[in-house]
Amino acid sequence: MSQPGLPVRADREPSSPPRLAMLGGTFDPVHLGHLRSAVELREALVLDHVHLVPAAMPPLRGEPRVSPSERLALLRLGIGDTPGLVADPRELERDGPSYSADTLASLRHELGSEARLVMALGHDAFLRLADWHEPERLFELAHVVVIDRPDHQAALPDSLVELLAGREVEEGEALMARPAGRLLRLRLPSRMAISATEVRQRLATGRSVRYLLPEAVEDNILSRGLYRHR
């Protein structure tokens, strides 16, 4: 049965276990590529919700340019009333580095053992997955879905090949046949290769970011002078 507050989508059986994905990142700032990927991920895997989870202290990345509270506020602005998307602040409310295994454990505790839980990530992050904190635990708690990008083609490191051995499936329903433990590479329809680094560079130098960010996010950033060189 689904959990209270997690309505089952109309295109699924009401008695089926909840389906939820975690899409983490710095969201520095959130852009249309993030949000469109979340919408298409929800559609492709018939998910109840996609939780977009901003990292407070990303262990493998540099410190974000703006504060956690500002990034969360921009994420909420960007999501607006989009059905099924949730701005999830749980990593900002924890002390210490933002380990995905801890976030998945928190979600798994809330959802129960039979829920289908997915950790979605981009191909660049996927290539470093074997170097993450407790990578085997990630698969104990959730499935991993790699969102391919059109500009990412690279051989997998040997350590990642070993981690993934026997886990990969070819389609979403095979993934959802069990609560966790599998890998799916997913090519989304829009494949929007928007770079947050490029967005920050444009903002820093006063160049246009129109059609890269949600309008409400762009207006807020420009009105407050966020990401400008000081």
PDB file of N, CA, C and O in Angstrom, residues 118-190:
ATOM      1  N   VAL A 118      14.423   5.080  -6.238  1.00  0.00           N
ATOM      2  CA  VAL A 118      15.397   5.297  -7.309  1.00  0.00           C
ATOM      3  C   VAL A 118      16.299   6.462  -6.947  1.00  0.00           C
ATOM      4  O   VAL A 118      15.826   7.494  -6.458  1.00  0.00           O
ATOM      5  N   MET A 119      17.586   6.300  -7.165  1.00  0.00           N
ATOM      6  CA  MET A 119      18.513   7.431  -7.145  1.00  0.00           C
ATOM      7  C   MET A 119      18.892   7.736  -8.591  1.00  0.00           C
ATOM      8  O   MET A 119      19.494   6.901  -9.281  1.00  0.00           O
ATOM      9  N   ALA A 120      18.511   8.911  -9.078  1.00  0.00           N
ATOM     10  CA  ALA A 120      18.815   9.315 -10.450  1.00  0.00           C
ATOM     11  C   ALA A 120      20.012  10.252 -10.449  1.00  0.00           C
ATOM     12  O   ALA A 120      20.142  11.110  -9.572  1.00  0.00           O
ATOM     13  N   LEU A 121      20.873  10.095 -11.425  1.00  0.00           N
ATOM     14  CA  LEU A 121      22.044  10.959 -11.529  1.00  0.00           C
ATOM     15  C   LEU A 121      22.479  11.057 -12.975  1.00  0.00           C
ATOM     16  O   LEU A 121      22.104  10.233 -13.817  1.00  0.00           O
ATOM     17  N   GLY A 122      23.253  12.077 -13.285  1.00  0.00           N
ATOM     18  CA  GLY A 122      23.760  12.290 -14.627  1.00  0.00           C
ATOM     19  C   GLY A 122      24.975  11.431 -14.908  1.00  0.00           C
ATOM     20  O   GLY A 122      25.587  10.851 -14.001  1.00  0.00           O
ATOM     21  N   HIS A 123      25.352  11.365 -16.171  1.00  0.00           N
ATOM     22  CA  HIS A 123      26.427  10.466 -16.579  1.00  0.00           C
ATOM     23  C   HIS A 123      27.771  10.878 -15.989  1.00  0.00           C
ATOM     24  O   HIS A 123      28.601  10.009 -15.653  1.00  0.00           O
ATOM     25  N   ASP A 124      28.012  12.172 -15.839  1.00  0.00           N
ATOM     26  CA  ASP A 124      29.298  12.607 -15.281  1.00  0.00           C
ATOM     27  C   ASP A 124      29.445  12.139 -13.832  1.00  0.00           C
ATOM     28  O   ASP A 124      30.506  11.649 -13.431  1.00  0.00           O
ATOM     29  N   ALA A 125      28.383  12.264 -13.036  1.00  0.00           N
ATOM     30  CA  ALA A 125      28.418  11.775 -11.660  1.00  0.00           C
ATOM     31  C   ALA A 125      28.488  10.249 -11.621  1.00  0.00           C
ATOM     32  O   ALA A 125      29.162   9.664 -10.766  1.00  0.00           O
ATOM     33  N   PHE A 126      27.797   9.597 -12.540  1.00  0.00           N
ATOM     34  CA  PHE A 126      27.781   8.140 -12.594  1.00  0.00           C
ATOM     35  C   PHE A 126      29.183   7.573 -12.770  1.00  0.00           C
ATOM     36  O   PHE A 126      29.538   6.550 -12.161  1.00  0.00           O
ATOM     37  N   LEU A 127      30.014   8.213 -13.576  1.00  0.00           N
ATOM     38  CA  LEU A 127      31.363   7.709 -13.821  1.00  0.00           C
ATOM     39  C   LEU A 127      32.208   7.663 -12.549  1.00  0.00           C
ATOM     40  O   LEU A 127      33.166   6.894 -12.462  1.00  0.00           O
ATOM     41  N   ARG A 128      31.846   8.460 -11.538  1.00  0.00           N
ATOM     42  CA  ARG A 128      32.592   8.491 -10.267  1.00  0.00           C
ATOM     43  C   ARG A 128      31.882   7.728  -9.155  1.00  0.00           C
ATOM     44  O   ARG A 128      32.281   7.820  -7.997  1.00  0.00           O
ATOM     45  N   LEU A 129      30.832   6.965  -9.496  1.00  0.00           N
ATOM     46  CA  LEU A 129      29.989   6.351  -8.481  1.00  0.00           C
ATOM     47  C   LEU A 129      30.778   5.422  -7.551  1.00  0.00           C
ATOM     48  O   LEU A 129      30.500   5.365  -6.347  1.00  0.00           O
ATOM     49  N   ALA A 130      31.755   4.705  -8.069  1.00  0.00           N
ATOM     50  CA  ALA A 130      32.532   3.782  -7.227  1.00  0.00           C
ATOM     51  C   ALA A 130      33.352   4.522  -6.177  1.00  0.00           C
ATOM     52  O   ALA A 130      33.784   3.904  -5.184  1.00  0.00           O
ATOM     53  N   ASP A 131      33.568   5.821  -6.353  1.00  0.00           N
ATOM     54  CA  ASP A 131      34.327   6.617  -5.385  1.00  0.00           C
ATOM     55  C   ASP A 131      33.434   7.278  -4.343  1.00  0.00           C
ATOM     56  O   ASP A 131      33.937   7.952  -3.438  1.00  0.00           O
ATOM     57  N   TRP A 132      32.119   7.126  -4.455  1.00  0.00           N
ATOM     58  CA  TRP A 132      31.201   7.734  -3.497  1.00  0.00           C
ATOM     59  C   TRP A 132      31.310   7.039  -2.146  1.00  0.00           C
ATOM     60  O   TRP A 132      31.841   5.933  -2.020  1.00  0.00           O
ATOM     61  N   HIS A 133      30.766   7.672  -1.144  1.00  0.00           N
ATOM     62  CA  HIS A 133      30.687   7.104   0.200  1.00  0.00           C
ATOM     63  C   HIS A 133      29.760   5.883   0.195  1.00  0.00           C
ATOM     64  O   HIS A 133      28.614   5.984  -0.227  1.00  0.00           O
ATOM     65  N   GLU A 134      30.268   4.727   0.613  1.00  0.00           N
ATOM     66  CA  GLU A 134      29.498   3.484   0.711  1.00  0.00           C
ATOM     67  C   GLU A 134      28.718   3.172  -0.568  1.00  0.00           C
ATOM     68  O   GLU A 134      27.480   3.066  -0.556  1.00  0.00           O
ATOM     69  N   PRO A 135      29.406   2.986  -1.702  1.00  0.00           N
ATOM     70  CA  PRO A 135      28.684   2.783  -2.963  1.00  0.00           C
ATOM     71  C   PRO A 135      27.839   1.516  -2.988  1.00  0.00           C
ATOM     72  O   PRO A 135      26.760   1.504  -3.603  1.00  0.00           O
ATOM     73  N   GLU A 136      28.290   0.452  -2.330  1.00  0.00           N
ATOM     74  CA  GLU A 136      27.472  -0.768  -2.306  1.00  0.00           C
ATOM     75  C   GLU A 136      26.162  -0.541  -1.565  1.00  0.00           C
ATOM     76  O   GLU A 136      25.123  -1.120  -1.917  1.00  0.00           O
ATOM     77  N   ARG A 137      26.209   0.299  -0.524  1.00  0.00           N
ATOM     78  CA  ARG A 137      24.999   0.576   0.259  1.00  0.00           C
ATOM     79  C   ARG A 137      23.944   1.285  -0.579  1.00  0.00           C
ATOM     80  O   ARG A 137      22.743   1.126  -0.341  1.00  0.00           O
ATOM     81  N   LEU A 138      24.374   2.068  -1.559  1.00  0.00           N
ATOM     82  CA  LEU A 138      23.419   2.746  -2.438  1.00  0.00           C
ATOM     83  C   LEU A 138      22.482   1.737  -3.080  1.00  0.00           C
ATOM     84  O   LEU A 138      21.268   1.952  -3.152  1.00  0.00           O
ATOM     85  N   PHE A 139      23.053   0.617  -3.551  1.00  0.00           N
ATOM     86  CA  PHE A 139      22.250  -0.404  -4.222  1.00  0.00           C
ATOM     87  C   PHE A 139      21.436  -1.238  -3.242  1.00  0.00           C
ATOM     88  O   PHE A 139      20.427  -1.824  -3.623  1.00  0.00           O
ATOM     89  N   GLU A 140      21.861  -1.299  -1.984  1.00  0.00           N
ATOM     90  CA  GLU A 140      21.051  -1.979  -0.975  1.00  0.00           C
ATOM     91  C   GLU A 140      19.770  -1.199  -0.687  1.00  0.00           C
ATOM     92  O   GLU A 140      18.733  -1.778  -0.358  1.00  0.00           O
ATOM     93  N   LEU A 141      19.847   0.124  -0.859  1.00  0.00           N
ATOM     94  CA  LEU A 141      18.730   0.993  -0.514  1.00  0.00           C
ATOM     95  C   LEU A 141      17.857   1.369  -1.701  1.00  0.00           C
ATOM     96  O   LEU A 141      16.658   1.661  -1.527  1.00  0.00           O
ATOM     97  N   ALA A 142      18.415   1.370  -2.907  1.00  0.00           N
ATOM     98  CA  ALA A 142      17.695   1.942  -4.051  1.00  0.00           C
ATOM     99  C   ALA A 142      18.204   1.360  -5.354  1.00  0.00           C
ATOM    100  O   ALA A 142      19.237   0.679  -5.405  1.00  0.00           O
ATOM    101  N   HIS A 143      17.475   1.624  -6.413  1.00  0.00           N
ATOM    102  CA  HIS A 143      17.973   1.443  -7.772  1.00  0.00           C
ATOM    103  C   HIS A 143      18.767   2.690  -8.170  1.00  0.00           C
ATOM    104  O   HIS A 143      18.549   3.780  -7.633  1.00  0.00           O
ATOM    105  N   VAL A 144      19.643   2.548  -9.142  1.00  0.00           N
ATOM    106  CA  VAL A 144      20.361   3.677  -9.717  1.00  0.00           C
ATOM    107  C   VAL A 144      19.921   3.836 -11.166  1.00  0.00           C
ATOM    108  O   VAL A 144      19.947   2.867 -11.936  1.00  0.00           O
ATOM    109  N   VAL A 145      19.497   5.039 -11.510  1.00  0.00           N
ATOM    110  CA  VAL A 145      19.109   5.350 -12.889  1.00  0.00           C
ATOM    111  C   VAL A 145      20.033   6.454 -13.400  1.00  0.00           C
ATOM    112  O   VAL A 145      20.129   7.527 -12.787  1.00  0.00           O
ATOM    113  N   VAL A 146      20.700   6.183 -14.483  1.00  0.00           N
ATOM    114  CA  VAL A 146      21.638   7.133 -15.089  1.00  0.00           C
ATOM    115  C   VAL A 146      20.914   7.863 -16.204  1.00  0.00           C
ATOM    116  O   VAL A 146      20.426   7.243 -17.162  1.00  0.00           O
ATOM    117  N   ILE A 147      20.824   9.167 -16.085  1.00  0.00           N
ATOM    118  CA  ILE A 147      20.217   9.993 -17.131  1.00  0.00           C
ATOM    119  C   ILE A 147      21.315  10.380 -18.116  1.00  0.00           C
ATOM    120  O   ILE A 147      22.192  11.191 -17.805  1.00  0.00           O
ATOM    121  N   ASP A 148      21.300   9.759 -19.292  1.00  0.00           N
ATOM    122  CA  ASP A 148      22.329  10.037 -20.295  1.00  0.00           C
ATOM    123  C   ASP A 148      22.230  11.458 -20.796  1.00  0.00           C
ATOM    124  O   ASP A 148      21.135  12.031 -20.898  1.00  0.00           O
ATOM    125  N   ARG A 149      23.383  12.033 -21.106  1.00  0.00           N
ATOM    126  CA  ARG A 149      23.440  13.347 -21.725  1.00  0.00           C
ATOM    127  C   ARG A 149      24.087  13.229 -23.089  1.00  0.00           C
ATOM    128  O   ARG A 149      24.952  12.380 -23.290  1.00  0.00           O
ATOM    129  N   PRO A 150      23.688  14.080 -24.051  1.00  0.00           N
ATOM    130  CA  PRO A 150      24.192  13.924 -25.415  1.00  0.00           C
ATOM    131  C   PRO A 150      25.686  14.152 -25.545  1.00  0.00           C
ATOM    132  O   PRO A 150      26.299  13.676 -26.498  1.00  0.00           O
ATOM    133  N   ASP A 151      26.323  14.854 -24.598  1.00  0.00           N
ATOM    134  CA  ASP A 151      27.739  15.177 -24.726  1.00  0.00           C
ATOM    135  C   ASP A 151      28.617  14.299 -23.836  1.00  0.00           C
ATOM    136  O   ASP A 151      29.770  14.625 -23.589  1.00  0.00           O
ATOM    137  N   HIS A 152      28.078  13.188 -23.328  1.00  0.00           N
ATOM    138  CA  HIS A 152      28.846  12.333 -22.425  1.00  0.00           C
ATOM    139  C   HIS A 152      29.008  10.933 -23.039  1.00  0.00           C
ATOM    140  O   HIS A 152      28.070  10.162 -23.081  1.00  0.00           O
ATOM    141  N   GLN A 153      30.202  10.642 -23.494  1.00  0.00           N
ATOM    142  CA  GLN A 153      30.551   9.318 -23.988  1.00  0.00           C
ATOM    143  C   GLN A 153      31.933   8.987 -23.427  1.00  0.00           C
ATOM    144  O   GLN A 153      32.921   9.598 -23.799  1.00  0.00           O
ATOM    145  N   ALA A 154      32.000   8.008 -22.533  1.00  0.00           N
ATOM    146  CA  ALA A 154      33.285   7.646 -21.940  1.00  0.00           C
ATOM    147  C   ALA A 154      33.227   6.200 -21.469  1.00  0.00           C
ATOM    148  O   ALA A 154      32.168   5.695 -21.085  1.00  0.00           O
ATOM    149  N   ALA A 155      34.389   5.539 -21.504  1.00  0.00           N
ATOM    150  CA  ALA A 155      34.485   4.179 -20.990  1.00  0.00           C
ATOM    151  C   ALA A 155      34.335   4.195 -19.477  1.00  0.00           C
ATOM    152  O   ALA A 155      34.724   5.160 -18.800  1.00  0.00           O
ATOM    153  N   LEU A 156      33.781   3.113 -18.924  1.00  0.00           N
ATOM    154  CA  LEU A 156      33.590   3.032 -17.480  1.00  0.00           C
ATOM    155  C   LEU A 156      34.885   2.610 -16.798  1.00  0.00           C
ATOM    156  O   LEU A 156      35.572   1.700 -17.269  1.00  0.00           O
ATOM    157  N   PRO A 157      35.217   3.241 -15.662  1.00  0.00           N
ATOM    158  CA  PRO A 157      36.379   2.796 -14.890  1.00  0.00           C
ATOM    159  C   PRO A 157      36.203   1.355 -14.420  1.00  0.00           C
ATOM    160  O   PRO A 157      35.084   0.886 -14.204  1.00  0.00           O
ATOM    161  N   ASP A 158      37.306   0.649 -14.240  1.00  0.00           N
ATOM    162  CA  ASP A 158      37.249  -0.748 -13.826  1.00  0.00           C
ATOM    163  C   ASP A 158      36.508  -0.915 -12.505  1.00  0.00           C
ATOM    164  O   ASP A 158      35.756  -1.882 -12.319  1.00  0.00           O
ATOM    165  N   SER A 159      36.720   0.006 -11.562  1.00  0.00           N
ATOM    166  CA  SER A 159      36.059  -0.092 -10.264  1.00  0.00           C
ATOM    167  C   SER A 159      34.549   0.026 -10.398  1.00  0.00           C
ATOM    168  O   SER A 159      33.791  -0.619  -9.667  1.00  0.00           O
ATOM    169  N   LEU A 160      34.084   0.819 -11.369  1.00  0.00           N
ATOM    170  CA  LEU A 160      32.648   0.972 -11.593  1.00  0.00           C
ATOM    171  C   LEU A 160      32.078  -0.275 -12.270  1.00  0.00           C
ATOM    172  O   LEU A 160      30.982  -0.734 -11.923  1.00  0.00           O
ATOM    173  N   VAL A 161      32.810  -0.833 -13.221  1.00  0.00           N
ATOM    174  CA  VAL A 161      32.380  -2.074 -13.872  1.00  0.00           C
ATOM    175  C   VAL A 161      32.177  -3.160 -12.829  1.00  0.00           C
ATOM    176  O   VAL A 161      31.181  -3.910 -12.851  1.00  0.00           O
ATOM    177  N   GLU A 162      33.087  -3.252 -11.877  1.00  0.00           N
ATOM    178  CA  GLU A 162      32.978  -4.260 -10.810  1.00  0.00           C
ATOM    179  C   GLU A 162      31.751  -4.004  -9.940  1.00  0.00           C
ATOM    180  O   GLU A 162      31.020  -4.935  -9.578  1.00  0.00           O
ATOM    181  N   LEU A 163      31.513  -2.747  -9.589  1.00  0.00           N
ATOM    182  CA  LEU A 163      30.368  -2.398  -8.745  1.00  0.00           C
ATOM    183  C   LEU A 163      29.045  -2.749  -9.427  1.00  0.00           C
ATOM    184  O   LEU A 163      28.089  -3.165  -8.770  1.00  0.00           O
ATOM    185  N   LEU A 164      28.988  -2.597 -10.744  1.00  0.00           N
ATOM    186  CA  LEU A 164      27.735  -2.758 -11.481  1.00  0.00           C
ATOM    187  C   LEU A 164      27.481  -4.177 -11.963  1.00  0.00           C
ATOM    188  O   LEU A 164      26.408  -4.445 -12.518  1.00  0.00           O
ATOM    189  N   ALA A 165      28.415  -5.081 -11.752  1.00  0.00           N
ATOM    190  CA  ALA A 165      28.316  -6.432 -12.311  1.00  0.00           C
ATOM    191  C   ALA A 165      26.992  -7.096 -11.933  1.00  0.00           C
ATOM    192  O   ALA A 165      26.647  -7.200 -10.755  1.00  0.00           O
ATOM    193  N   GLY A 166      26.237  -7.510 -12.957  1.00  0.00           N
ATOM    194  CA  GLY A 166      24.992  -8.226 -12.750  1.00  0.00           C
ATOM    195  C   GLY A 166      23.801  -7.375 -12.357  1.00  0.00           C
ATOM    196  O   GLY A 166      22.720  -7.913 -12.082  1.00  0.00           O
ATOM    197  N   ARG A 167      23.962  -6.065 -12.347  1.00  0.00           N
ATOM    198  CA  ARG A 167      22.877  -5.187 -11.865  1.00  0.00           C
ATOM    199  C   ARG A 167      22.052  -4.562 -12.989  1.00  0.00           C
ATOM    200  O   ARG A 167      20.916  -4.153 -12.754  1.00  0.00           O
ATOM    201  N   GLU A 168      22.593  -4.467 -14.190  1.00  0.00           N
ATOM    202  CA  GLU A 168      21.950  -3.634 -15.216  1.00  0.00           C
ATOM    203  C   GLU A 168      20.736  -4.321 -15.830  1.00  0.00           C
ATOM    204  O   GLU A 168      20.759  -5.516 -16.132  1.00  0.00           O
ATOM    205  N   VAL A 169      19.653  -3.552 -16.011  1.00  0.00           N
ATOM    206  CA  VAL A 169      18.459  -3.990 -16.718  1.00  0.00           C
ATOM    207  C   VAL A 169      18.227  -3.044 -17.890  1.00  0.00           C
ATOM    208  O   VAL A 169      18.815  -1.965 -17.960  1.00  0.00           O
ATOM    209  N   GLU A 170      17.337  -3.468 -18.793  1.00  0.00           N
ATOM    210  CA  GLU A 170      17.168  -2.735 -20.049  1.00  0.00           C
ATOM    211  C   GLU A 170      15.933  -1.846 -20.091  1.00  0.00           C
ATOM    212  O   GLU A 170      15.833  -1.006 -20.982  1.00  0.00           O
ATOM    213  N   GLU A 171      14.987  -2.042 -19.176  1.00  0.00           N
ATOM    214  CA  GLU A 171      13.762  -1.235 -19.248  1.00  0.00           C
ATOM    215  C   GLU A 171      13.159  -1.044 -17.849  1.00  0.00           C
ATOM    216  O   GLU A 171      13.498  -1.742 -16.888  1.00  0.00           O
ATOM    217  N   GLY A 172      12.262  -0.043 -17.763  1.00  0.00           N
ATOM    218  CA  GLY A 172      11.788   0.432 -16.476  1.00  0.00           C
ATOM    219  C   GLY A 172      11.024  -0.586 -15.664  1.00  0.00           C
ATOM    220  O   GLY A 172      11.155  -0.642 -14.436  1.00  0.00           O
ATOM    221  N   GLU A 173      10.207  -1.410 -16.309  1.00  0.00           N
ATOM    222  CA  GLU A 173       9.413  -2.366 -15.537  1.00  0.00           C
ATOM    223  C   GLU A 173      10.279  -3.459 -14.929  1.00  0.00           C
ATOM    224  O   GLU A 173       9.972  -3.979 -13.863  1.00  0.00           O
ATOM    225  N   ALA A 174      11.376  -3.821 -15.592  1.00  0.00           N
ATOM    226  CA  ALA A 174      12.322  -4.756 -14.983  1.00  0.00           C
ATOM    227  C   ALA A 174      12.966  -4.121 -13.747  1.00  0.00           C
ATOM    228  O   ALA A 174      13.199  -4.802 -12.745  1.00  0.00           O
ATOM    229  N   LEU A 175      13.232  -2.845 -13.833  1.00  0.00           N
ATOM    230  CA  LEU A 175      13.778  -2.129 -12.682  1.00  0.00           C
ATOM    231  C   LEU A 175      12.796  -2.167 -11.512  1.00  0.00           C
ATOM    232  O   LEU A 175      13.167  -2.431 -10.364  1.00  0.00           O
ATOM    233  N   MET A 176      11.525  -1.932 -11.818  1.00  0.00           N
ATOM    234  CA  MET A 176      10.512  -1.795 -10.772  1.00  0.00           C
ATOM    235  C   MET A 176       9.961  -3.138 -10.278  1.00  0.00           C
ATOM    236  O   MET A 176       9.071  -3.166  -9.448  1.00  0.00           O
ATOM    237  N   ALA A 177      10.521  -4.231 -10.756  1.00  0.00           N
ATOM    238  CA  ALA A 177      10.071  -5.540 -10.288  1.00  0.00           C
ATOM    239  C   ALA A 177      10.528  -5.832  -8.864  1.00  0.00           C
ATOM    240  O   ALA A 177      10.024  -6.745  -8.226  1.00  0.00           O
ATOM    241  N   ARG A 178      11.481  -5.055  -8.369  1.00  0.00           N
ATOM    242  CA  ARG A 178      11.957  -5.230  -6.997  1.00  0.00           C
ATOM    243  C   ARG A 178      12.237  -3.861  -6.394  1.00  0.00           C
ATOM    244  O   ARG A 178      12.339  -2.857  -7.120  1.00  0.00           O
ATOM    245  N   PRO A 179      12.408  -3.761  -5.076  1.00  0.00           N
ATOM    246  CA  PRO A 179      12.537  -2.442  -4.443  1.00  0.00           C
ATOM    247  C   PRO A 179      13.854  -1.722  -4.715  1.00  0.00           C
ATOM    248  O   PRO A 179      13.899  -0.491  -4.701  1.00  0.00           O
ATOM    249  N   ALA A 180      14.949  -2.454  -4.938  1.00  0.00           N
ATOM    250  CA  ALA A 180      16.262  -1.819  -5.024  1.00  0.00           C
ATOM    251  C   ALA A 180      17.245  -2.775  -5.692  1.00  0.00           C
ATOM    252  O   ALA A 180      16.931  -3.938  -5.965  1.00  0.00           O
ATOM    253  N   GLY A 181      18.450  -2.265  -5.978  1.00  0.00           N
ATOM    254  CA  GLY A 181      19.553  -3.122  -6.361  1.00  0.00           C
ATOM    255  C   GLY A 181      19.918  -3.172  -7.823  1.00  0.00           C
ATOM    256  O   GLY A 181      20.892  -3.828  -8.197  1.00  0.00           O
ATOM    257  N   ARG A 182      19.189  -2.458  -8.683  1.00  0.00           N
ATOM    258  CA  ARG A 182      19.448  -2.562 -10.106  1.00  0.00           C
ATOM    259  C   ARG A 182      19.884  -1.224 -10.709  1.00  0.00           C
ATOM    260  O   ARG A 182      19.756  -0.177 -10.089  1.00  0.00           O
ATOM    261  N   LEU A 183      20.352  -1.310 -11.940  1.00  0.00           N
ATOM    262  CA  LEU A 183      20.832  -0.136 -12.676  1.00  0.00           C
ATOM    263  C   LEU A 183      20.108  -0.050 -14.009  1.00  0.00           C
ATOM    264  O   LEU A 183      19.968  -1.046 -14.712  1.00  0.00           O
ATOM    265  N   LEU A 184      19.663   1.162 -14.361  1.00  0.00           N
ATOM    266  CA  LEU A 184      19.047   1.415 -15.664  1.00  0.00           C
ATOM    267  C   LEU A 184      19.661   2.673 -16.252  1.00  0.00           C
ATOM    268  O   LEU A 184      19.760   3.698 -15.576  1.00  0.00           O
ATOM    269  N   ARG A 185      20.079   2.596 -17.507  1.00  0.00           N
ATOM    270  CA  ARG A 185      20.527   3.786 -18.229  1.00  0.00           C
ATOM    271  C   ARG A 185      19.347   4.284 -19.046  1.00  0.00           C
ATOM    272  O   ARG A 185      18.783   3.544 -19.851  1.00  0.00           O
ATOM    273  N   LEU A 186      18.996   5.536 -18.823  1.00  0.00           N
ATOM    274  CA  LEU A 186      17.753   6.074 -19.368  1.00  0.00           C
ATOM    275  C   LEU A 186      18.049   7.288 -20.238  1.00  0.00           C
ATOM    276  O   LEU A 186      18.657   8.257 -19.776  1.00  0.00           O
ATOM    277  N   ARG A 187      17.618   7.218 -21.475  1.00  0.00           N
ATOM    278  CA  ARG A 187      17.761   8.354 -22.394  1.00  0.00           C
ATOM    279  C   ARG A 187      16.427   9.072 -22.450  1.00  0.00           C
ATOM    280  O   ARG A 187      15.447   8.546 -22.976  1.00  0.00           O
ATOM    281  N   LEU A 188      16.386  10.272 -21.897  1.00  0.00           N
ATOM    282  CA  LEU A 188      15.144  11.038 -21.841  1.00  0.00           C
ATOM    283  C   LEU A 188      14.907  11.764 -23.162  1.00  0.00           C
ATOM    284  O   LEU A 188      15.853  12.089 -23.889  1.00  0.00           O
ATOM    285  N   PRO A 189      13.648  12.061 -23.479  1.00  0.00           N
ATOM    286  CA  PRO A 189      13.336  12.647 -24.786  1.00  0.00           C
ATOM    287  C   PRO A 189      14.041  13.972 -25.073  1.00  0.00           C
ATOM    288  O   PRO A 189      14.562  14.180 -26.167  1.00  0.00           O
ATOM    289  N   SER A 190      14.048  14.883 -24.103  1.00  0.00           N
ATOM    290  CA  SER A 190      14.555  16.228 -24.387  1.00  0.00           C
ATOM    291  C   SER A 190      16.074  16.307 -24.367  1.00  0.00           C
ATOM    292  O   SER A 190      16.676  17.067 -25.115  1.00  0.00           O
TER     293      SER A 190
END
